XYZ file of C-alpha atoms in Angstrom:
107
model
C -13.389 -99.805 19.471
C -18.172 -100.414 18.775
C -17.457 -98.583 22.617
C -16.287 -95.200 20.973
C -17.821 -94.869 18.672
C -21.415 -95.455 20.622
C -19.975 -92.882 23.166
C -19.122 -89.899 21.169
C -22.659 -90.357 19.156
C -25.011 -89.275 22.354
C -24.376 -85.540 22.782
C -23.309 -84.696 26.284
C -24.879 -82.622 28.453
C -23.003 -78.887 28.846
C -21.673 -77.665 32.024
C -21.726 -74.179 31.066
C -23.992 -72.504 34.097
C -23.170 -68.683 36.142
C -24.945 -68.520 38.567
C -23.425 -65.284 39.821
C -25.357 -63.823 36.209
C -29.160 -63.961 37.048
C -30.268 -64.216 33.239
C -27.688 -67.067 32.058
C -28.506 -69.315 35.299
C -32.196 -68.929 34.457
C -31.624 -69.638 30.637
C -28.754 -72.798 31.367
C -32.316 -73.929 33.809
C -34.261 -73.972 30.995
C -32.742 -75.747 28.686
C -32.024 -78.565 31.735
C -35.766 -78.847 31.654
C -36.090 -79.297 28.580
C -32.210 -81.620 27.926
C -33.911 -83.676 30.265
C -37.151 -83.849 28.658
C -36.139 -85.100 25.702
C -34.663 -88.106 24.220
C -33.757 -87.628 21.294
C -30.131 -86.616 20.311
C -31.056 -84.215 17.640
C -32.798 -82.756 19.563
C -29.734 -82.506 22.475
C -27.603 -81.553 20.039
C -30.061 -78.551 18.781
C -29.880 -77.398 22.797
C -26.526 -77.419 23.123
C -26.155 -74.678 19.857
C -28.383 -72.824 21.536
C -27.208 -72.968 25.154
C -23.656 -72.242 23.493
C -24.808 -69.836 21.339
C -25.775 -67.777 24.213
C -23.192 -67.931 26.517
C -21.260 -66.622 23.710
C -23.416 -63.521 23.515
C -25.505 -61.721 25.128
C -27.951 -60.192 23.734
C -29.448 -63.905 21.863
C -31.867 -64.341 24.902
C -35.242 -63.693 23.094
C -33.601 -65.594 20.217
C -32.908 -68.014 22.544
C -36.506 -68.452 24.079
C -38.260 -68.051 20.691
C -36.168 -71.079 19.416
C -36.263 -73.446 22.867
C -40.052 -73.178 23.348
C -40.400 -75.957 21.025
C -38.522 -78.345 22.920
C -40.010 -77.320 26.346
C -42.777 -79.205 27.816
C -42.880 -77.072 30.989
C -44.438 -74.074 28.927
C -48.218 -73.358 30.205
C -49.817 -71.529 26.992
C -49.641 -67.473 27.606
C -52.943 -66.025 27.199
C -53.028 -62.270 25.589
C -56.756 -61.075 25.729
C -57.910 -58.115 27.591
C -57.663 -58.710 31.007
C -60.911 -56.967 32.762
C -59.277 -55.081 35.935
C -61.799 -53.057 38.358
C -61.309 -50.409 40.088
C -63.181 -48.792 43.033
C -63.054 -45.327 44.095
C -61.346 -44.702 47.781
C -64.354 -43.522 49.476
C -66.217 -46.472 48.306
C -63.671 -49.117 49.982
C -63.649 -47.284 52.516
C -67.198 -47.044 53.317
C -67.505 -51.094 52.470
C -64.367 -51.336 54.704
C -65.696 -49.968 57.506
C -69.519 -51.975 56.828
C -68.269 -55.277 56.935
C -65.940 -54.521 59.782
C -68.846 -53.430 61.918
C -71.224 -56.493 60.763
C -68.241 -58.812 61.633
C -67.605 -57.058 65.353
C -71.313 -57.404 66.326
C -71.905 -60.993 64.331
């Protein structure tokens, strides 16, 4: 009887994966990684709630990712800000390419 009580406490990992639905499949992979990284029962129960809510509601993806980010360890910090993009005119690029290829040819 004590074994049944201890087995009921540990929440099982839900097997809700839908490989034919790409968005849900990726979300399930995120859930799986978070499940493996966290051993706390309360965290696992919360992860189960999140993935089952996503399985029932198709418009829940942004909320799902916003809530699961606290339990993920594979996140790299998002860098928002100004990124400098260097551009060049086509003629200047052609001129540089011609010069570089000529230099490579006669080295």
